[in-house]
Backbone as JSON Lines, residues from 0, in Angstrom:
{"i":0,"aa":"M","n":[164.51,128.78,59.6],"ca":[164.85,127.42,59.9],"c":[166.38,127.22,59.87]}
{"i":1,"aa":"L","n":[167.05,127.74,58.85],"ca":[168.5,127.6,58.76],"c":[169.21,128.35,59.88]}
{"i":2,"aa":"R","n":[168.68,129.49,60.24],"ca":[169.29,130.28,61.3],"c":[169.24,129.52,62.63]}
{"i":3,"aa":"R","n":[168.13,128.86,62.87],"ca":[167.98,128.1,64.11],"c":[168.98,126.92,64.12]}
{"i":4,"aa":"A","n":[169.13,126.24,62.98],"ca":[170.1,125.15,62.89],"c":[171.52,125.67,63.05]}
{"i":5,"aa":"Y","n":[171.82,126.81,62.44],"ca":[173.14,127.42,62.56],"c":[173.44,127.77,64.02]}
{"i":6,"aa":"D","n":[172.47,128.41,64.69],"ca":[172.65,128.77,66.1],"c":[172.86,127.53,66.97]}
{"i":7,"aa":"W","n":[172.12,126.46,66.66],"ca":[172.27,125.22,67.42],"c":[173.68,124.66,67.24]}
{"i":8,"aa":"C","n":[174.19,124.7,66.01],"ca":[175.54,124.19,65.73],"c":[176.6,125.03,66.42]}
{"i":9,"aa":"I","n":[176.42,126.33,66.43],"ca":[177.38,127.21,67.11],"c":[177.38,126.91,68.61]}
{"i":10,"aa":"D","n":[176.19,126.77,69.19],"ca":[176.11,126.44,70.61],"c":[176.72,125.07,70.9]}
{"i":11,"aa":"A","n":[176.49,124.1,70.02],"ca":[177.0,122.75,70.21],"c":[178.53,122.72,70.12]}
{"i":12,"aa":"A","n":[179.11,123.64,69.36],"ca":[180.57,123.65,69.18],"c":[181.31,123.88,70.49]}
{"i":13,"aa":"Y","n":[180.68,124.51,71.45],"ca":[181.32,124.8,72.73],"c":[181.07,123.73,73.78]}
{"i":14,"aa":"K","n":[180.3,122.74,73.45],"ca":[180.01,121.67,74.41],"c":[181.16,120.67,74.4]}
{"i":15,"aa":"P","n":[181.41,120.0,75.52],"ca":[182.52,119.04,75.56],"c":[182.31,117.84,74.65]}
{"i":16,"aa":"Y","n":[181.08,117.54,74.3],"ca":[180.78,116.39,73.45],"c":[180.56,116.79,71.99]}
{"i":17,"aa":"A","n":[181.03,117.96,71.58],"ca":[180.78,118.47,70.22],"c":[181.33,117.53,69.14]}
{"i":18,"aa":"L","n":[182.54,117.04,69.31],"ca":[183.11,116.15,68.3],"c":[182.34,114.84,68.21]}
{"i":19,"aa":"W","n":[181.91,114.33,69.34],"ca":[181.11,113.1,69.33],"c":[179.78,113.32,68.61]}
{"i":20,"aa":"L","n":[179.2,114.47,68.84],"ca":[177.92,114.79,68.2],"c":[178.09,114.87,66.69]}
{"i":21,"aa":"M","n":[179.15,115.53,66.24],"ca":[179.39,115.63,64.81],"c":[179.7,114.25,64.23]}
{"i":22,"aa":"G","n":[180.48,113.45,64.94],"ca":[180.78,112.1,64.49],"c":[179.54,111.24,64.37]}
{"i":23,"aa":"L","n":[178.61,111.46,65.28],"ca":[177.34,110.73,65.23],"c":[176.59,111.03,63.94]}
{"i":24,"aa":"F","n":[176.63,112.29,63.49],"ca":[175.98,112.64,62.24],"c":[176.82,112.26,61.04]}
{"i":25,"aa":"R","n":[178.12,112.28,61.18],"ca":[179.02,112.06,60.06],"c":[179.11,110.6,59.66]}
{"i":26,"aa":"S","n":[179.2,109.69,60.61],"ca":[179.4,108.29,60.3],"c":[178.25,107.67,59.51]}
{"i":27,"aa":"P","n":[177.0,107.82,59.93],"ca":[175.93,107.22,59.13],"c":[175.73,107.89,57.78]}
{"i":28,"aa":"R","n":[176.18,109.11,57.63],"ca":[176.02,109.85,56.39],"c":[176.68,109.08,55.24]}
{"i":29,"aa":"A","n":[177.79,108.41,55.54],"ca":[178.49,107.66,54.51],"c":[177.69,106.44,54.06]}
{"i":30,"aa":"R","n":[176.77,105.96,54.88],"ca":[175.96,104.81,54.49],"c":[174.72,105.24,53.75]}
{"i":31,"aa":"S","n":[173.86,106.0,54.37],"ca":[172.62,106.36,53.67],"c":[171.87,107.51,54.32]}
{"i":32,"aa":"F","n":[172.46,108.15,55.28],"ca":[171.78,109.22,56.01],"c":[171.6,110.44,55.11]}
{"i":33,"aa":"R","n":[170.48,111.09,55.17],"ca":[170.17,112.21,54.29],"c":[170.68,113.56,54.81]}
{"i":34,"aa":"F","n":[171.16,113.61,56.02],"ca":[171.63,114.86,56.62],"c":[173.03,115.18,56.14]}
{"i":35,"aa":"R","n":[173.27,116.44,55.77],"ca":[174.61,116.87,55.36],"c":[175.38,117.34,56.59]}
{"i":36,"aa":"P","n":[176.36,116.58,57.02],"ca":[177.11,116.95,58.22],"c":[177.91,118.24,58.04]}
{"i":37,"aa":"D","n":[178.15,118.66,56.8],"ca":[178.86,119.91,56.58],"c":[178.1,121.09,57.17]}
{"i":38,"aa":"V","n":[176.8,120.94,57.26],"ca":[175.97,121.97,57.88],"c":[176.39,122.16,59.33]}
{"i":39,"aa":"M","n":[176.87,121.1,59.94],"ca":[177.35,121.19,61.32],"c":[178.84,121.49,61.37]}
{"i":40,"aa":"L","n":[179.61,120.98,60.43],"ca":[181.06,121.15,60.44],"c":[181.47,122.6,60.24]}
{"i":41,"aa":"I","n":[180.84,123.29,59.33],"ca":[181.22,124.67,59.01],"c":[181.0,125.6,60.2]}
{"i":42,"aa":"P","n":[179.81,125.62,60.82],"ca":[179.63,126.49,61.99],"c":[180.55,126.11,63.15]}
{"i":43,"aa":"M","n":[180.81,124.82,63.32],"ca":[181.7,124.42,64.41],"c":[183.12,124.92,64.16]}
{"i":44,"aa":"S","n":[183.56,124.89,62.92],"ca":[184.89,125.4,62.58],"c":[184.97,126.92,62.74]}
{"i":45,"aa":"L","n":[183.9,127.59,62.39],"ca":[183.86,129.04,62.53],"c":[183.79,129.46,64.0]}
{"i":46,"aa":"A","n":[183.08,128.69,64.8],"ca":[182.92,129.04,66.21],"c":[184.22,128.82,66.98]}
{"i":47,"aa":"R","n":[184.99,127.81,66.6],"ca":[186.24,127.5,67.3],"c":[187.36,127.3,66.28]}
{"i":48,"aa":"P","n":[187.87,128.39,65.72],"ca":[188.88,128.29,64.67],"c":[190.14,127.54,65.1]}
{"i":49,"aa":"K","n":[190.5,127.61,66.37],"ca":[191.71,126.92,66.82],"c":[191.55,125.4,66.81]}
{"i":50,"aa":"K","n":[190.32,124.95,66.86],"ca":[190.05,123.51,66.8],"c":[189.53,123.07,65.44]}
{"i":51,"aa":"A","n":[189.6,123.93,64.46],"ca":[189.03,123.62,63.14],"c":[189.69,122.4,62.5]}
{"i":52,"aa":"W","n":[191.02,122.3,62.58],"ca":[191.7,121.15,61.97],"c":[191.35,119.86,62.7]}
{"i":53,"aa":"T","n":[191.26,119.91,64.0],"ca":[190.86,118.73,64.77],"c":[189.45,118.31,64.37]}
{"i":54,"aa":"T","n":[188.57,119.29,64.25],"ca":[187.2,119.01,63.86],"c":[187.15,118.39,62.47]}
{"i":55,"aa":"R","n":[187.9,118.93,61.55],"ca":[187.91,118.4,60.18],"c":[188.48,116.98,60.12]}
{"i":56,"aa":"H","n":[189.56,116.75,60.87],"ca":[190.13,115.4,60.88],"c":[189.15,114.4,61.49]}
{"i":57,"aa":"Y","n":[188.51,114.79,62.55],"ca":[187.53,113.92,63.18],"c":[186.37,113.64,62.23]}
{"i":58,"aa":"A","n":[185.93,114.66,61.51],"ca":[184.84,114.48,60.54],"c":[185.26,113.5,59.45]}
{"i":59,"aa":"T","n":[186.49,113.62,58.99],"ca":[186.98,112.71,57.96],"c":[187.06,111.28,58.48]}
{"i":60,"aa":"L","n":[187.61,111.11,59.67],"ca":[187.74,109.77,60.24],"c":[186.39,109.1,60.47]}
{"i":61,"aa":"T","n":[185.43,109.85,60.99],"ca":[184.12,109.25,61.24],"c":[183.39,108.96,59.93]}
{"i":62,"aa":"S","n":[183.62,109.78,58.91],"ca":[183.03,109.51,57.61],"c":[183.6,108.23,57.0]}
{"i":63,"aa":"V","n":[184.91,108.08,57.1],"ca":[185.55,106.86,56.59],"c":[185.07,105.64,57.38]}
{"i":64,"aa":"A","n":[184.96,105.78,58.7],"ca":[184.47,104.68,59.52],"c":[183.06,104.28,59.12]}
{"i":65,"aa":"G","n":[182.23,105.26,58.82],"ca":[180.87,104.96,58.36],"c":[180.88,104.25,57.02]}
{"i":66,"aa":"G","n":[181.78,104.67,56.13],"ca":[181.9,104.0,54.83],"c":[182.37,102.56,54.96]}
{"i":67,"aa":"V","n":[183.33,102.34,55.84],"ca":[183.83,100.98,56.08],"c":[182.73,100.11,56.67]}
{"i":68,"aa":"L","n":[181.98,100.67,57.6],"ca":[180.86,99.93,58.19],"c":[179.81,99.6,57.12]}
{"i":69,"aa":"G","n":[179.49,100.55,56.29],"ca":[178.53,100.31,55.2],"c":[179.03,99.25,54.24]}
{"i":70,"aa":"Y","n":[180.32,99.31,53.9],"ca":[180.9,98.3,53.02],"c":[180.84,96.93,53.69]}
{"i":71,"aa":"G","n":[181.18,96.9,54.98],"ca":[181.14,95.63,55.71],"c":[179.75,95.03,55.74]}
{"i":72,"aa":"I","n":[178.75,95.87,55.92],"ca":[177.37,95.37,55.91],"c":[177.04,94.78,54.55]}
{"i":73,"aa":"G","n":[177.44,95.49,53.5],"ca":[177.13,95.0,52.16],"c":[177.93,93.77,51.78]}
{"i":74,"aa":"A","n":[179.2,93.74,52.11],"ca":[180.07,92.64,51.68],"c":[179.96,91.41,52.57]}
{"i":75,"aa":"L","n":[179.86,91.62,53.86],"ca":[179.92,90.49,54.78],"c":[178.57,90.08,55.36]}
{"i":76,"aa":"L","n":[177.68,91.04,55.52],"ca":[176.42,90.76,56.2],"c":[175.19,90.97,55.32]}
{"i":77,"aa":"Y","n":[175.37,90.92,54.01],"ca":[174.25,91.2,53.12],"c":[173.08,90.24,53.33]}
{"i":78,"aa":"D","n":[173.39,88.96,53.48],"ca":[172.32,87.98,53.61],"c":[171.5,88.13,54.88]}
{"i":79,"aa":"S","n":[172.08,88.69,55.92],"ca":[171.32,88.85,57.16],"c":[170.94,90.31,57.39]}
{"i":80,"aa":"V","n":[171.89,91.14,57.71],"ca":[171.63,92.55,58.03],"c":[171.23,93.33,56.79]}
{"i":81,"aa":"G","n":[171.86,93.03,55.66],"ca":[171.58,93.77,54.42],"c":[170.12,93.65,53.99]}
{"i":82,"aa":"H","n":[169.59,92.45,53.99],"ca":[168.18,92.25,53.63],"c":[167.26,92.97,54.61]}
{"i":83,"aa":"W","n":[167.63,92.94,55.89],"ca":[166.83,93.62,56.9],"c":[166.82,95.13,56.66]}
{"i":84,"aa":"L","n":[167.98,95.72,56.36],"ca":[168.05,97.16,56.1],"c":[167.27,97.54,54.84]}
{"i":85,"aa":"I","n":[167.36,96.72,53.81],"ca":[166.62,96.99,52.58],"c":[165.13,96.99,52.85]}
{"i":86,"aa":"S","n":[164.65,96.03,53.61],"ca":[163.22,96.0,53.94],"c":[162.84,97.13,54.89]}
{"i":87,"aa":"L","n":[163.74,97.49,55.81],"ca":[163.47,98.58,56.74],"c":[163.25,99.89,56.0]}
{"i":88,"aa":"Y","n":[164.09,100.17,55.02],"ca":[163.98,101.4,54.24],"c":[162.99,101.28,53.07]}
{"i":89,"aa":"G","n":[162.44,100.09,52.85],"ca":[161.47,99.89,51.77],"c":[162.09,100.05,50.38]}
{"i":90,"aa":"L","n":[163.3,99.55,50.22],"ca":[164.02,99.73,48.96],"c":[164.13,98.46,48.14]}
{"i":91,"aa":"G","n":[163.31,97.47,48.44],"ca":[163.35,96.2,47.71],"c":[163.17,96.37,46.22]}
{"i":92,"aa":"D","n":[162.22,97.21,45.8],"ca":[161.98,97.43,44.37],"c":[163.18,98.08,43.69]}
{"i":93,"aa":"K","n":[163.8,99.01,44.37],"ca":[164.96,99.7,43.79],"c":[166.15,98.75,43.65]}
{"i":94,"aa":"V","n":[166.32,97.86,44.62],"ca":[167.42,96.89,44.54],"c":[167.19,95.96,43.36]}
{"i":95,"aa":"E","n":[165.96,95.5,43.19],"ca":[165.67,94.62,42.06],"c":[165.83,95.35,40.73]}
{"i":96,"aa":"G","n":[165.4,96.6,40.67],"ca":[165.59,97.41,39.46],"c":[167.06,97.59,39.14]}
{"i":97,"aa":"F","n":[167.87,97.79,40.15],"ca":[169.32,97.93,39.96],"c":[169.91,96.63,39.43]}
{"i":98,"aa":"R","n":[169.49,95.51,40.01],"ca":[170.0,94.21,39.54],"c":[169.62,93.96,38.08]}
{"i":99,"aa":"E","n":[168.4,94.29,37.72],"ca":[167.98,94.12,36.32],"c":[168.78,95.01,35.39]}
{"i":100,"aa":"A","n":[169.02,96.25,35.81],"ca":[169.82,97.16,34.98],"c":[171.24,96.65,34.82]}
{"i":101,"aa":"M","n":[171.8,96.07,35.87],"ca":[173.15,95.51,35.8],"c":[173.19,94.32,34.88]}
{"i":102,"aa":"R","n":[172.17,93.45,34.94],"ca":[172.11,92.28,34.05],"c":[171.96,92.73,32.58]}
{"i":103,"aa":"A","n":[171.16,93.77,32.36],"ca":[170.97,94.26,31.0],"c":[172.27,94.87,30.46]}
{"i":104,"aa":"G","n":[173.06,95.47,31.31],"ca":[174.33,96.06,30.89],"c":[175.39,95.0,30.57]}
{"i":105,"aa":"E","n":[175.25,93.81,31.16],"ca":[176.22,92.74,30.91],"c":[175.98,92.09,29.56]}
{"i":106,"aa":"A","n":[174.75,92.13,29.07],"ca":[174.4,91.42,27.82],"c":[174.97,92.07,26.6]}
């Protein structure tokens, strides 16, 4: 299974849309995505060493953009989009448990 993923990443590194593909995986990772984009970053850097720094910078920028977007959803859109995302992922109980733990820590 890992070999197939590695081969796919190596093949993807030579495609003209490789950076966009990695950015697609990298940006949501900062919010809640379970996929480790490093699995894609490492083979892409190995396949094209001359573009490794560009790839790493792009990975960093898209990760930060994903974090900013996640923060924006939480800080600015919690009442609308935030509640929808919590229900979409079925995390309502965990959010309430977190709130209770925070209240207990304040006492």
